[in-house]
CSV table of C-alpha atoms and ligand atoms in Angstrom, one decimal:
chain,number,residue,atom,x,y,z
A,10,MET,CA,83.0,87.3,71.3
A,11,SER,CA,84.2,89.9,68.9
A,12,ASP,CA,87.9,89.5,69.5
A,13,ARG,CA,87.6,86.0,68.1
A,14,LEU,CA,85.8,87.3,65.0
A,15,PHE,CA,88.3,90.0,64.6
A,16,GLU,CA,91.2,87.6,64.9
A,17,GLU,CA,89.6,85.3,62.4
A,18,LEU,CA,89.2,88.1,59.9
A,19,LEU,CA,92.7,89.3,60.4
A,20,GLU,CA,94.3,85.8,60.0
A,21,GLU,CA,92.2,85.1,56.9
A,22,THR,CA,93.2,88.5,55.4
A,23,LYS,CA,96.9,87.8,56.0
A,24,ARG,CA,96.6,84.3,54.7
A,25,LEU,CA,94.9,85.5,51.5
A,26,PHE,CA,97.6,88.1,51.0
A,27,VAL,CA,100.3,85.4,51.1
A,28,GLU,CA,98.2,83.2,48.8
A,29,LYS,CA,97.7,86.0,46.2
A,30,PHE,CA,101.1,87.8,46.4
A,31,GLY,CA,103.5,85.3,47.8
A,32,THR,CA,104.9,87.3,50.8
A,33,ALA,CA,103.5,88.5,54.1
A,34,PRO,CA,101.9,91.9,54.0
A,35,GLN,CA,103.9,94.9,55.4
A,36,THR,CA,100.9,97.0,56.5
A,37,LEU,CA,97.5,96.1,58.0
A,38,VAL,CA,94.7,98.6,58.7
A,39,ALA,CA,91.2,98.3,59.9
A,40,ALA,CA,88.1,100.5,59.9
A,41,PRO,CA,84.8,99.6,61.5
A,42,GLY,CA,81.1,99.7,60.4
A,43,ARG,CA,78.7,101.6,62.6
A,44,VAL,CA,75.3,101.4,64.2
A,45,ASN,CA,73.4,104.5,65.0
A,46,LEU,CA,71.7,104.4,68.4
A,47,ILE,CA,69.5,107.4,67.5
A,48,GLY,CA,69.6,110.6,65.4
A,49,GLU,CA,68.5,109.4,62.0
A,50,HIS,CA,68.4,111.6,58.9
A,51,THR,CA,69.6,114.5,61.0
A,52,ASP,CA,73.2,114.7,59.9
A,53,TYR,CA,72.5,116.5,56.6
A,54,ASN,CA,70.3,118.9,58.5
A,55,GLY,CA,73.2,120.0,60.7
A,56,GLY,CA,71.6,118.1,63.7
A,57,TYR,CA,72.7,115.5,66.1
A,58,VAL,CA,73.5,111.9,65.6
A,59,PHE,CA,74.5,109.3,68.2
A,60,PRO,CA,76.3,106.4,66.6
A,61,MET,CA,79.0,103.9,67.8
A,62,ALA,CA,81.5,101.9,65.9
A,63,ILE,CA,80.7,98.1,65.9
A,64,GLU,CA,83.0,95.1,66.3
A,65,ARG,CA,82.7,94.4,62.6
A,66,CYS,CA,85.2,96.0,60.2
A,67,THR,CA,87.1,96.1,57.0
A,68,ILE,CA,90.7,95.0,57.2
A,69,ILE,CA,93.2,95.7,54.4
A,70,ALA,CA,96.6,93.9,54.1
A,71,ALA,CA,99.0,95.6,51.8
A,72,SER,CA,102.7,96.0,50.7
A,73,PRO,CA,104.2,98.6,48.5
A,74,THR,CA,105.7,97.4,45.1
A,75,THR,CA,107.9,99.0,42.5
A,76,SER,CA,105.1,99.1,39.9
A,77,SER,CA,103.1,102.2,39.2
A,78,THR,CA,99.7,100.7,39.8
A,79,ALA,CA,97.7,99.1,42.7
A,80,THR,CA,96.5,95.5,42.4
A,81,ILE,CA,93.7,94.9,44.9
A,82,PHE,CA,91.8,91.7,45.7
A,83,SER,CA,88.4,92.0,47.4
A,84,ASN,CA,87.7,88.8,49.2
A,85,ASN,CA,84.0,89.8,49.6
A,86,MET,CA,83.6,90.4,45.9
A,87,GLY,CA,85.9,87.5,44.9
A,88,ALA,CA,87.4,89.9,42.4
A,89,VAL,CA,90.8,91.5,41.6
A,90,ALA,CA,91.0,95.1,40.2
A,91,GLU,CA,93.9,97.1,39.0
A,92,PHE,CA,94.1,100.8,39.8
A,93,VAL,CA,96.2,103.5,38.1
A,94,LEU,CA,97.4,105.9,40.7
A,95,ASP,CA,96.2,108.9,38.8
A,96,PRO,CA,93.8,111.1,40.8
A,97,ASP,CA,92.4,112.7,37.6
A,98,VAL,CA,90.9,109.5,36.2
A,99,PRO,CA,87.1,110.3,36.3
A,100,PRO,CA,84.7,108.3,38.5
A,101,ALA,CA,83.2,105.3,36.7
A,102,GLU,CA,79.7,105.6,35.3
A,103,LYS,CA,78.5,102.5,37.2
A,104,VAL,CA,79.1,102.4,41.0
A,105,GLU,CA,80.8,99.3,42.2
A,106,TRP,CA,83.2,98.3,45.0
A,107,THR,CA,86.0,99.7,43.0
A,108,SER,CA,84.4,103.2,43.0
A,109,TYR,CA,85.0,103.5,46.8
A,110,VAL,CA,88.5,102.3,46.5
A,111,GLN,CA,89.3,104.5,43.4
A,112,GLY,CA,87.8,107.5,45.2
A,113,ALA,CA,89.7,107.0,48.4
A,114,ILE,CA,93.0,106.6,46.6
A,115,ALA,CA,92.4,109.5,44.3
A,116,LEU,CA,91.4,112.0,47.0
A,117,SER,CA,94.2,110.8,49.2
A,118,ILE,CA,96.7,111.6,46.5
A,119,LYS,CA,95.1,115.0,45.9
A,120,LYS,CA,95.5,115.6,49.6
A,121,GLY,CA,99.2,115.0,49.4
A,122,ALA,CA,99.7,111.3,50.0
A,123,LYS,CA,102.7,110.1,47.9
A,124,VAL,CA,101.2,106.7,47.1
A,125,PRO,CA,103.5,104.1,45.7
A,126,GLY,CA,102.4,101.1,43.7
A,127,PHE,CA,101.0,98.4,46.0
A,128,ASN,CA,99.3,95.1,46.4
A,129,ALA,CA,96.4,94.7,48.7
A,130,VAL,CA,93.7,92.3,50.0
A,131,ILE,CA,90.4,93.8,51.3
A,132,ASN,CA,88.3,91.7,53.6
A,133,SER,CA,85.3,92.8,55.6
A,134,ASN,CA,82.8,91.2,58.0
A,135,VAL,CA,80.5,94.2,58.0
A,136,PRO,CA,77.3,92.8,56.3
A,137,LEU,CA,77.3,94.4,52.8
A,138,GLY,CA,74.4,96.7,52.1
A,139,GLY,CA,72.8,96.0,55.5
A,140,GLY,CA,72.7,99.6,56.7
A,141,LEU,CA,75.8,99.2,58.9
A,142,SER,CA,78.0,101.4,56.8
A,143,SER,CA,80.0,98.8,55.0
A,144,SER,CA,80.9,101.4,52.4
A,145,ALA,CA,82.1,104.0,54.9
A,146,SER,CA,84.3,101.3,56.6
A,147,LEU,CA,85.8,100.5,53.1
A,148,GLU,CA,86.5,104.2,52.3
A,149,VAL,CA,88.0,104.9,55.7
A,150,ALA,CA,90.1,101.8,55.6
A,151,VAL,CA,91.5,102.7,52.2
A,152,ALA,CA,92.2,106.3,53.3
A,153,THR,CA,94.0,104.9,56.4
A,154,LEU,CA,96.1,102.7,54.2
A,155,MET,CA,96.9,105.7,52.0
A,156,GLU,CA,98.1,107.6,55.0
A,157,GLU,CA,100.4,104.7,55.9
A,158,LEU,CA,101.7,104.0,52.4
A,159,GLY,CA,101.8,107.7,51.4
A,160,GLY,CA,103.6,108.9,54.5
A,161,VAL,CA,101.0,111.5,55.6
A,162,SER,CA,98.5,112.0,58.4
A,163,PHE,CA,95.2,113.7,57.3
A,164,GLY,CA,93.8,114.0,60.8
A,165,LYS,CA,90.7,112.1,61.7
A,166,VAL,CA,88.1,114.8,61.0
A,167,GLU,CA,89.8,115.7,57.7
A,168,LYS,CA,89.9,112.0,56.8
A,169,ALA,CA,86.2,111.6,57.5
A,170,LEU,CA,85.3,114.6,55.4
A,171,MET,CA,87.4,113.4,52.6
A,172,CYS,CA,85.7,110.0,52.7
A,173,GLN,CA,82.3,111.7,52.6
A,174,GLN,CA,83.5,113.3,49.3
A,175,VAL,CA,84.4,109.9,48.0
A,176,GLU,CA,80.8,108.9,48.6
A,177,HIS,CA,79.5,112.0,47.0
A,178,VAL,CA,81.7,112.1,43.9
A,179,TYR,CA,82.6,108.4,43.3
A,180,ALA,CA,79.6,106.6,44.7
A,181,LYS,CA,77.1,109.3,43.8
A,182,MET,CA,75.4,109.2,47.1
A,183,ALA,CA,74.8,112.6,48.8
A,184,CYS,CA,75.2,111.3,52.3
A,185,GLY,CA,75.7,113.3,55.5
A,186,ILE,CA,78.8,113.0,57.7
A,187,MET,CA,77.8,110.4,60.3
A,188,ASP,CA,79.1,107.2,58.8
A,189,GLN,CA,82.6,108.4,57.9
A,190,PHE,CA,82.9,110.3,61.2
A,191,ILE,CA,82.2,107.4,63.4
A,192,SER,CA,84.3,104.9,61.4
A,193,ALA,CA,87.2,107.3,61.6
A,194,LEU,CA,86.7,108.7,65.1
A,195,GLY,CA,85.0,105.9,67.0
A,196,GLU,CA,86.4,104.8,70.3
A,197,LYS,CA,86.1,101.5,72.2
A,198,ASP,CA,83.6,101.8,75.0
A,199,TYR,CA,82.2,105.1,73.8
A,200,ALA,CA,79.2,106.2,71.7
A,201,MET,CA,79.6,109.5,69.9
A,202,LEU,CA,77.2,112.3,70.2
A,203,LEU,CA,78.0,114.4,67.1
A,204,ASP,CA,76.8,117.9,66.5
A,205,CYS,CA,76.8,117.7,62.7
A,206,ARG,CA,76.9,121.5,62.3
A,207,SER,CA,80.0,122.2,64.4
A,208,GLN,CA,81.3,118.7,63.6
A,209,LYS,CA,82.4,118.5,67.3
A,210,PRO,CA,82.0,115.0,68.8
A,211,GLU,CA,81.3,114.3,72.4
A,212,MET,CA,82.4,110.8,73.4
A,213,ILE,CA,80.0,109.4,75.9
A,214,PRO,CA,81.0,106.2,77.8
A,215,PHE,CA,78.8,103.2,77.1
A,216,VAL,CA,80.3,100.6,79.5
A,217,ASP,CA,77.4,99.2,81.6
A,218,PRO,CA,78.0,95.5,81.2
A,219,SER,CA,74.4,94.7,81.9
A,220,VAL,CA,73.3,96.4,78.7
A,221,SER,CA,74.1,95.1,75.2
A,222,VAL,CA,73.5,96.4,71.7
A,223,LEU,CA,71.7,93.8,69.6
A,224,ILE,CA,71.7,94.3,65.9
A,225,THR,CA,69.1,92.4,63.8
A,226,ASN,CA,69.4,92.2,60.1
A,227,SER,CA,66.1,91.9,58.3
A,228,ASN,CA,68.0,90.6,55.3
A,229,VAL,CA,65.8,92.7,53.0
A,230,LYS,CA,66.9,95.5,50.8
A,231,HIS,CA,64.1,97.1,48.9
A,232,GLU,CA,64.6,97.9,45.3
A,233,LEU,CA,64.7,101.7,45.3
A,234,THR,CA,64.9,104.1,42.5
A,235,GLY,CA,67.7,105.9,44.3
A,236,SER,CA,65.6,109.0,44.6
A,237,GLU,CA,64.4,108.3,48.1
A,238,TYR,CA,67.4,109.7,50.0
A,239,PRO,CA,67.8,112.8,47.8
A,240,GLU,CA,64.0,113.4,48.1
A,241,ARG,CA,64.2,113.4,51.9
A,242,ARG,CA,67.2,115.7,51.8
A,243,ALA,CA,65.6,118.1,49.3
A,244,SER,CA,62.4,118.2,51.4
A,245,CYS,CA,64.4,119.2,54.5
A,246,GLU,CA,66.3,121.8,52.5
A,247,GLU,CA,63.0,123.3,51.2
A,248,ALA,CA,61.5,123.3,54.7
A,249,ALA,CA,64.6,125.1,56.0
A,250,ARG,CA,64.4,127.7,53.2
A,251,ARG,CA,60.8,128.4,54.0
A,252,PHE,CA,61.8,129.1,57.6
A,253,GLY,CA,64.6,131.4,56.4
A,254,VAL,CA,67.4,129.3,57.8
A,255,ALA,CA,70.3,127.3,56.1
A,256,LEU,CA,69.7,124.1,58.1
A,257,LEU,CA,66.6,122.6,59.7
A,258,ARG,CA,68.7,122.3,62.9
A,259,ASP,CA,68.0,126.0,63.4
A,260,VAL,CA,64.3,125.6,63.6
A,261,SER,CA,62.9,124.7,67.1
A,262,LEU,CA,60.0,122.4,67.6
A,263,ASP,CA,58.0,125.3,69.0
A,264,GLU,CA,58.7,127.4,65.9
A,265,LEU,CA,57.9,124.5,63.6
A,266,LEU,CA,54.6,123.9,65.2
A,267,ALA,CA,53.7,127.6,65.5
A,268,SER,CA,54.3,128.1,61.7
A,269,LYS,CA,53.2,124.7,60.4
A,270,ASP,CA,51.3,126.4,57.6
A,271,LYS,CA,54.6,127.5,55.9
A,272,LEU,CA,55.1,123.9,55.0
A,273,ILE,CA,51.7,122.9,53.9
A,274,ASP,CA,50.6,123.6,50.4
A,275,ALA,CA,48.5,122.1,47.5
A,276,GLU,CA,51.5,120.7,45.7
A,277,ASN,CA,53.1,118.9,48.7
A,278,GLY,CA,50.2,118.4,51.0
A,279,ASP,CA,51.7,117.9,54.5
A,280,ARG,CA,54.7,116.0,53.2
A,281,LEU,CA,57.2,118.8,53.9
A,282,PHE,CA,55.8,119.3,57.3
A,283,LYS,CA,56.1,115.6,58.1
A,284,ARG,CA,59.7,115.5,57.0
A,285,ALA,CA,60.7,118.5,59.0
A,286,PHE,CA,58.7,117.4,62.0
A,287,HIS,CA,60.8,114.2,62.1
A,288,ALA,CA,64.1,116.0,61.6
A,289,VAL,CA,63.5,118.6,64.3
A,290,GLY,CA,61.9,116.1,66.7
A,291,GLU,CA,64.7,113.7,66.2
A,292,ASP,CA,67.3,116.2,67.4
A,293,VAL,CA,65.3,116.6,70.6
A,294,ARG,CA,65.1,112.8,71.0
A,295,THR,CA,68.8,112.4,70.3
A,296,LEU,CA,69.9,114.9,72.9
A,297,LYS,CA,67.5,113.4,75.5
A,298,THR,CA,68.9,109.9,74.8
A,299,ALA,CA,72.5,111.0,75.2
A,300,GLU,CA,71.7,112.7,78.5
A,301,ALA,CA,69.7,109.6,79.7
A,302,LEU,CA,72.5,107.2,78.7
A,303,LYS,CA,75.0,109.2,80.7
A,304,ILE,CA,73.0,108.5,83.9
A,305,GLY,CA,71.8,105.0,83.0
A,306,ASP,CA,68.2,106.1,82.7
A,307,TRP,CA,67.4,103.2,80.4
A,308,GLU,CA,63.6,103.8,80.4
A,309,THR,CA,64.1,107.2,78.8
A,310,VAL,CA,66.6,105.8,76.3
A,311,GLY,CA,64.1,103.1,75.3
A,312,ALA,CA,61.1,105.5,75.0
A,313,GLN,CA,63.2,107.8,72.7
A,314,MET,CA,64.2,104.9,70.5
A,315,TYR,CA,60.6,103.7,70.0
A,316,ALA,CA,59.5,107.3,69.3
A,317,SER,CA,62.3,107.7,66.8
A,318,HIS,CA,61.2,104.5,65.0
A,319,ASP,CA,57.6,105.6,64.9
A,320,SER,CA,58.6,109.0,63.4
A,321,LEU,CA,60.8,107.4,60.8
A,322,ARG,CA,58.0,105.1,59.8
A,323,ASP,CA,55.1,107.5,59.8
A,324,ASP,CA,56.6,110.9,59.1
A,325,TYR,CA,59.9,110.3,57.4
A,326,GLU,CA,58.6,107.2,55.6
A,327,VAL,CA,61.9,105.4,55.4
A,328,SER,CA,60.9,102.1,57.1
A,329,CYS,CA,59.3,99.0,55.6
A,330,PRO,CA,57.1,96.2,56.8
A,331,GLU,CA,59.9,93.8,57.6
A,332,ILE,CA,61.7,96.3,59.8
A,333,ASP,CA,58.5,97.4,61.5
A,334,ALA,CA,57.8,93.7,62.3
A,335,LEU,CA,61.2,93.4,64.0
A,336,VAL,CA,60.7,96.6,66.1
A,337,ASP,CA,57.2,95.4,67.0
A,338,ILE,CA,58.4,92.0,68.1
A,339,ALA,CA,61.0,93.7,70.3
A,340,ARG,CA,58.5,96.1,71.7
A,341,ASN,CA,56.2,93.2,72.6
A,342,ILE,CA,59.0,91.4,74.5
A,343,GLY,CA,59.3,94.7,76.4
A,344,MET,CA,61.3,95.7,79.4
A,345,SER,CA,60.1,92.7,81.4
A,346,GLY,CA,61.6,90.4,78.8
A,347,GLY,CA,64.9,92.4,78.7
A,348,VAL,CA,64.3,94.8,75.8
A,349,ILE,CA,65.0,98.4,76.6
A,350,GLY,CA,64.3,99.9,73.2
A,351,SER,CA,64.4,99.2,69.5
A,352,ARG,CA,64.4,101.1,66.2
A,353,ILE,CA,65.4,101.1,62.6
A,354,THR,CA,69.0,102.1,62.1
A,355,GLY,CA,70.8,103.7,59.1
A,356,GLY,CA,69.3,105.1,55.9
A,357,GLY,CA,66.3,102.8,55.9
A,358,PHE,CA,64.2,100.8,53.4
A,359,GLY,CA,65.4,97.5,54.9
A,360,GLY,CA,68.7,96.7,56.6
A,361,CYS,CA,68.9,96.4,60.4
A,362,THR,CA,67.3,97.3,63.6
A,363,VAL,CA,69.2,98.3,66.7
A,364,SER,CA,67.9,97.2,70.1
A,365,LEU,CA,69.3,97.8,73.5
A,366,VAL,CA,68.8,94.7,75.6
A,367,LYS,CA,69.7,93.3,79.0
A,368,THR,CA,72.9,91.3,78.5
A,369,ASP,CA,71.7,88.3,80.4
A,370,LYS,CA,68.7,88.0,78.1
A,371,VAL,CA,70.4,88.7,74.8
A,372,ASP,CA,70.3,85.1,73.5
A,373,GLU,CA,66.7,84.6,74.4
A,374,ILE,CA,65.7,87.8,72.8
A,375,ALA,CA,67.6,87.0,69.6
A,376,ARG,CA,65.9,83.6,69.5
A,377,ILE,CA,62.4,85.2,69.8
A,378,LEU,CA,63.2,87.8,67.2
A,379,LYS,CA,64.3,85.2,64.7
A,380,GLU,CA,61.4,82.9,65.4
A,381,GLU,CA,58.7,85.5,65.3
A,382,TYR,CA,60.2,87.2,62.2
A,383,LYS,CA,60.1,83.9,60.4
A,384,LYS,CA,56.5,83.4,61.4
A,385,ARG,CA,55.4,86.9,60.3
A,386,ILE,CA,57.6,87.6,57.3
A,387,GLY,CA,58.7,84.1,56.2
A,388,LYS,CA,62.3,85.2,56.0
A,389,ASP,CA,65.4,84.6,58.2
A,390,ALA,CA,66.7,87.4,60.3
A,391,THR,CA,70.3,87.3,61.5
A,392,THR,CA,71.5,88.9,64.8
A,393,PHE,CA,74.7,89.8,66.5
A,394,SER,CA,75.5,91.8,69.6
A,395,THR,CA,78.3,94.2,69.9
A,396,ARG,CA,79.9,96.7,72.2
A,397,PRO,CA,81.3,100.1,71.1
A,398,ALA,CA,84.5,99.5,69.2
A,399,GLN,CA,87.6,101.3,68.1
A,400,GLY,CA,87.6,103.5,65.0
A,401,ALA,CA,90.1,103.3,62.1
A,402,ARG,CA,93.6,102.2,63.0
A,403,VAL,CA,96.8,100.7,61.8
A,404,LEU,CA,97.2,97.2,63.2
B,1945,GLA,C1,73.0,107.0,55.6
B,1945,GLA,C2,73.9,108.2,55.3
B,1945,GLA,C3,74.1,109.0,56.6
B,1945,GLA,C4,72.8,109.4,57.3
B,1945,GLA,C5,71.9,108.1,57.4
B,1945,GLA,C6,70.6,108.4,58.0
B,1945,GLA,O1,73.6,106.1,56.4
B,1945,GLA,O2,75.1,107.8,54.8
B,1945,GLA,O3,74.8,110.2,56.3
B,1945,GLA,O4,72.1,110.4,56.6
B,1945,GLA,O5,71.8,107.4,56.2
B,1945,GLA,O6,70.6,108.8,59.3
């Protein structure tokens, strides 16, 4: 299915380039979005994540020019922007799509890319703001283009870390390393178990044709103050500090439970404990899931996914009623109806769920999810299935 979507996106991008700039593009690059199977809010704790790249991506078509600026059309935004190729221009006050582009260009130049003036069209079929890392796919696509136009190769890990900096400095989001890593390093037919402390990925084959990944977009995005993600991060850091370690990754579940009182006080109640309990428990679940997936033990995989969801809802408190409804509907369909497991995916507060389902039941499951969601929440959910896709590449 996805090859068709990819081809369509590619053809449209090329066509738009000709329309805007009058010639065919010289260079084409792509970088995918991602879905995280399990291991949520663990990356900034030095823990484990288990994402895969999805068959949705950002494509950029480009050609160098003799000018000293870059002219870039974003098809998704329906807007053109002009960029001066000066890495010292400070990040804009207000974060917009241009912030990611400006950041990826600037840091690439700082890293040695000799970027000429260029024209480009950006086109993406990763749902924007849906928790599938549309922004990481944009940053990584721009960085990949900079390698091509600038005659350098950063190396995939370096490129991912650079794009994380783009997010920190230009998009003002203190994210971990998961999204940029999987967009840069993803491989077709593999999920990636990433140890976020050593930054060493283990690629685990995900090829069983009888199991599919079904992504369901709740199509809600809650208005947040922006303090939610940093609050979670700060709580984990405070918990680690009280255990005398740099990262929560270094506290075991036994240690955490034995010294629970270190995290409970009048000011925070049991909030710090709950945050740490999620992060530490999620590492255990993630490792179990990766092992179970290797041997096709789908029952264990499913149980870990539901446990992850419950923990993110109750202890980490990053879910919302709409997402809980989707997971509940999937859970009610159950193994007999073809659902192996389901959970919230990504940063939270809306966005998507990820479900592992029997391939021969995927259409039926998608239908029930949409129907029941409409009944319970009164909104339309959208679904698509995907297999693990290739990371960033020159086309
Ligand atoms: C966002 C961040 C990631 C990660 C997830 C939660 O996607 O960008 O680094 O922290 O949230 O797992």
